XYZ file of C-alpha atoms in Angstrom:
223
model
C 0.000 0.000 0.000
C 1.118 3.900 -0.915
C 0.939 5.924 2.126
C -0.819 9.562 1.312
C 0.928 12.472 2.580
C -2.369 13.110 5.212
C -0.482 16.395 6.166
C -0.859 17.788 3.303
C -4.331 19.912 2.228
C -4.338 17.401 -1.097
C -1.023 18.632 -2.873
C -0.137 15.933 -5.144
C -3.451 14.780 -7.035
C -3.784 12.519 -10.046
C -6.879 13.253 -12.113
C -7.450 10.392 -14.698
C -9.504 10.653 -17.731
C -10.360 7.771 -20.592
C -9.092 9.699 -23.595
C -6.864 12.779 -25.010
C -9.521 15.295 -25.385
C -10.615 15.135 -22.059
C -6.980 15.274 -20.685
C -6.661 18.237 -22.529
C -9.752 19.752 -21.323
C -8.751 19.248 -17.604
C -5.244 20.773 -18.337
C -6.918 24.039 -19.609
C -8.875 24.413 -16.508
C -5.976 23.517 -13.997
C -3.936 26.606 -16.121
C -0.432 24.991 -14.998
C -1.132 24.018 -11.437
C 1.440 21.909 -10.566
C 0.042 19.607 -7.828
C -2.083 17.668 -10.700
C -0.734 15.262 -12.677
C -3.434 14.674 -15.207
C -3.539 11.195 -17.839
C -5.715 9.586 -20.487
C -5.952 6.305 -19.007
C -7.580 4.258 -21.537
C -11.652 3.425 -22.505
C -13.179 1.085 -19.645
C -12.955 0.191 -15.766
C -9.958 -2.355 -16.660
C -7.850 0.167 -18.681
C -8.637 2.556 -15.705
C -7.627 0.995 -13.165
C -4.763 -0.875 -14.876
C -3.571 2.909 -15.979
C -4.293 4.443 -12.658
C -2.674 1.463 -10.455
C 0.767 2.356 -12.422
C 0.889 5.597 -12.158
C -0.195 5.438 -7.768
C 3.200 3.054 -7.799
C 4.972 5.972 -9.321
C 4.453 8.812 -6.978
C 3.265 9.776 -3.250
C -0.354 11.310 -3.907
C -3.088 12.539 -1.872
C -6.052 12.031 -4.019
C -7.505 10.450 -7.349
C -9.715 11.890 -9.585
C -11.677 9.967 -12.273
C -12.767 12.526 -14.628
C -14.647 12.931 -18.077
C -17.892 13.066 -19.934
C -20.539 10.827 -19.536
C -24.171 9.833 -20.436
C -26.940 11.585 -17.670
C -30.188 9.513 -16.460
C -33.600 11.804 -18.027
C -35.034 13.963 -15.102
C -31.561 13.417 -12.809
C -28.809 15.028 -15.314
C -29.725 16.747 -18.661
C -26.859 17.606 -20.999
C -24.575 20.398 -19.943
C -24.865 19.115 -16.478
C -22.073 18.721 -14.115
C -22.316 15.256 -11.933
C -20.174 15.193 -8.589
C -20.291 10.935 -7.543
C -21.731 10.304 -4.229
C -20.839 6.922 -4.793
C -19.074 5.007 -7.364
C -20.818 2.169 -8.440
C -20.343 -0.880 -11.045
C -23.639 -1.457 -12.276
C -22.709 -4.564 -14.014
C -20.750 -6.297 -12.174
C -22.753 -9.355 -11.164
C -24.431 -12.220 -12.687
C -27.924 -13.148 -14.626
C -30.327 -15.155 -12.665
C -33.756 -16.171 -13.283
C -35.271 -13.993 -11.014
C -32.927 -11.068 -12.441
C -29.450 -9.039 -12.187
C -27.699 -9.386 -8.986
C -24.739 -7.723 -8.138
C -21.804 -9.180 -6.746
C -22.098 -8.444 -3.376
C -25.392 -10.635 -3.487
C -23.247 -13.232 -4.636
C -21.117 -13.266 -1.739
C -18.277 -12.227 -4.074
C -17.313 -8.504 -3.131
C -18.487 -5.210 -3.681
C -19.651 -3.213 -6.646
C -19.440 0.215 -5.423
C -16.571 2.085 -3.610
C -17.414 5.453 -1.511
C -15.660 8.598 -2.571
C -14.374 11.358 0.050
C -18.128 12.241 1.204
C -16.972 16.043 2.548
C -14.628 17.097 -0.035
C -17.600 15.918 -2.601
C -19.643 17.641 -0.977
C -17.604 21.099 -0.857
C -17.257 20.664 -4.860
C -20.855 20.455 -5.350
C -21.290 23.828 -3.511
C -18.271 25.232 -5.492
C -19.550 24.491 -8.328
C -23.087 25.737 -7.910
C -22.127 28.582 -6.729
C -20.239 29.086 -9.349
C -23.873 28.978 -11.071
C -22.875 25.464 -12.819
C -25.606 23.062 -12.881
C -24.399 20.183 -10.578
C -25.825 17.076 -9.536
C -24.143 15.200 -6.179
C -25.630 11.756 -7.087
C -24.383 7.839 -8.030
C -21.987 7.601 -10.974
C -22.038 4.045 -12.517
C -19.944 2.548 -14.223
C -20.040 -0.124 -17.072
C -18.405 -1.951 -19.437
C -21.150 -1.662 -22.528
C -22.746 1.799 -22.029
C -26.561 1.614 -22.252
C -27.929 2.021 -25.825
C -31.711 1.351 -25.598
C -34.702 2.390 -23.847
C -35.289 -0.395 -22.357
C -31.538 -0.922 -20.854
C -31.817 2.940 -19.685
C -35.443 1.972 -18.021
C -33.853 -0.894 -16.154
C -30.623 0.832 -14.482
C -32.875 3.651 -13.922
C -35.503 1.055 -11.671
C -32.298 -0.760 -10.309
C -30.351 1.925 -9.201
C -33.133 4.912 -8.861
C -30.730 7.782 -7.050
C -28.001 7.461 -9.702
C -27.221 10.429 -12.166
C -24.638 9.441 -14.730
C -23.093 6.131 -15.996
C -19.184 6.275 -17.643
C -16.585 3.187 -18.080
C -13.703 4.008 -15.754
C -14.910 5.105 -12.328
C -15.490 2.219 -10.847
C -11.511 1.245 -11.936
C -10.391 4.119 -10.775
C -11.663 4.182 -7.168
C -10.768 0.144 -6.974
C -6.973 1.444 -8.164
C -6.823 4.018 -5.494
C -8.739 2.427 -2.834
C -6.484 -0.253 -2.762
C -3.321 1.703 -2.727
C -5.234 3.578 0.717
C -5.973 6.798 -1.138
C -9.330 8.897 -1.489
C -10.963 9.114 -4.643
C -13.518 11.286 -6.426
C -15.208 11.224 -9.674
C -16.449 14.590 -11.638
C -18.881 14.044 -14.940
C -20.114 16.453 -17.391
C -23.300 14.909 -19.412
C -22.506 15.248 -23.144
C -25.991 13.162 -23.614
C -28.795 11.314 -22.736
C -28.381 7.545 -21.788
C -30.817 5.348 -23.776
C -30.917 4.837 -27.631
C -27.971 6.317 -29.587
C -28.264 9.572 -30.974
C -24.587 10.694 -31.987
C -25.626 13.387 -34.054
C -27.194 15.002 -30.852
C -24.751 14.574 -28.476
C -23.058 17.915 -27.295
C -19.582 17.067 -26.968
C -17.877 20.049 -27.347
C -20.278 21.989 -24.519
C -19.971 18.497 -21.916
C -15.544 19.449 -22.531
C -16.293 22.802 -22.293
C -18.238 22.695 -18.804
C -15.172 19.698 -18.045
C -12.979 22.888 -18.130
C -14.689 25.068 -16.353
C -15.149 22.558 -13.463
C -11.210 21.958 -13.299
C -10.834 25.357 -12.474
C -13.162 25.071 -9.996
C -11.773 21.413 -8.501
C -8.416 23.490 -8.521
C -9.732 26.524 -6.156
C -11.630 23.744 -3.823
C -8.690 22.119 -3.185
C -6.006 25.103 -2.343
């Protein structure tokens, strides 16, 4: 296990996104602060956490951000909305049954969620809106296949009612940092609806855009 500097008011963070453009969206809203160390750690929780594990055994840090744009639940997170996690959740991470999904901690087998640093998610959240973002403190899940129909969308929404957003490398992320005795958020702008896919109205460029402006934000929090 890394030991955190707990001493420190969280100067060494390592914020890890899925891909370049979100890296670089991040980097614009830090504007050189040199406490983050910010990478594109791959598409999906094993990627992630592979990605984020590495880079923990490299350096002494104080907390991990998983970061990025994701897909919001209708009525929880419309586009353009930011999404603080709560909790960090693998929603499939279980097994098919006749009577239905169960996750793995039915099974016996573990845990499917990990908990994020409640007060410091909680301080972003009021950051953020008071910066006069739109921000949702809710459930992020993550998942291997994002949700592409109606029905799928209708399902996690009955399953796991309080969540706001789902993504692919949360859940990795917190498992990589938990392990290695560190803290761990995870910040989402909603580029689009989950449900059936609709590229040509997803708003990618505005979800990066309010990524940026959120990284500022993080940065300020966490002076």
């Amino acid at each position: 296990m890394i030991e955190h500097n707990s001493d420190s008011n969280y100067q060494r963070i390592l914020i890890v996104t899925a891909v370049d453009v979100e890296k670089d969206a991040v980097l614009r809203g830090l504007d050189g602060d040199s406490r983050f160390e910010v990478i594109a750690g791959g598409v999906g929780p094993a990627s992630a956490a592979a990605s984020t594990a590495t880079n923990l055994a490299r350096g002494n840090y104080d907390l991990v951000v998983s970061a990025g744009i994701a897909g919001g639940f209708a009525g929880r997170a419309a586009v353009g909305t930011l999404v603080v996690a709560s909790e960090i959740i693998a929603a499939d991470l279980g097994a098919e049954t006749a009577e239905g999904f169960r996750r793995v901690d039915e099974l016996g087998f573990g845990s499917t969620s990990v908990a994020v640093e409640t007060e410091l998610a909680s301080r972003l959240t009021t950051a953020l809106r008071a910066a006069e973002q739109t921000v949702a403190l809710a459930p992020v899940l993550t998942l291997s296949t994002v949700t592409g129909t109606a029905e799928t969308a209708a399902a996690l929404a009955q399953r796991i009612p309080e969540a706001a957003a789902e993504a692919m490398e949360g859940y990795g992320v917190a498992v990589a940092a938990q392990q290695s005795g560190i803290p761990v958020l995870e910040l989402r702008s909603v580029s689009n609806p989950i449900g059936p896919r609709d590229r040509e109205a997803w708003r990618i460029g505005d979800a990066l855009a309010a990524l940026q402006a959120a990284s500022s934000i993080l940065k300020e929090v966490l002076r």
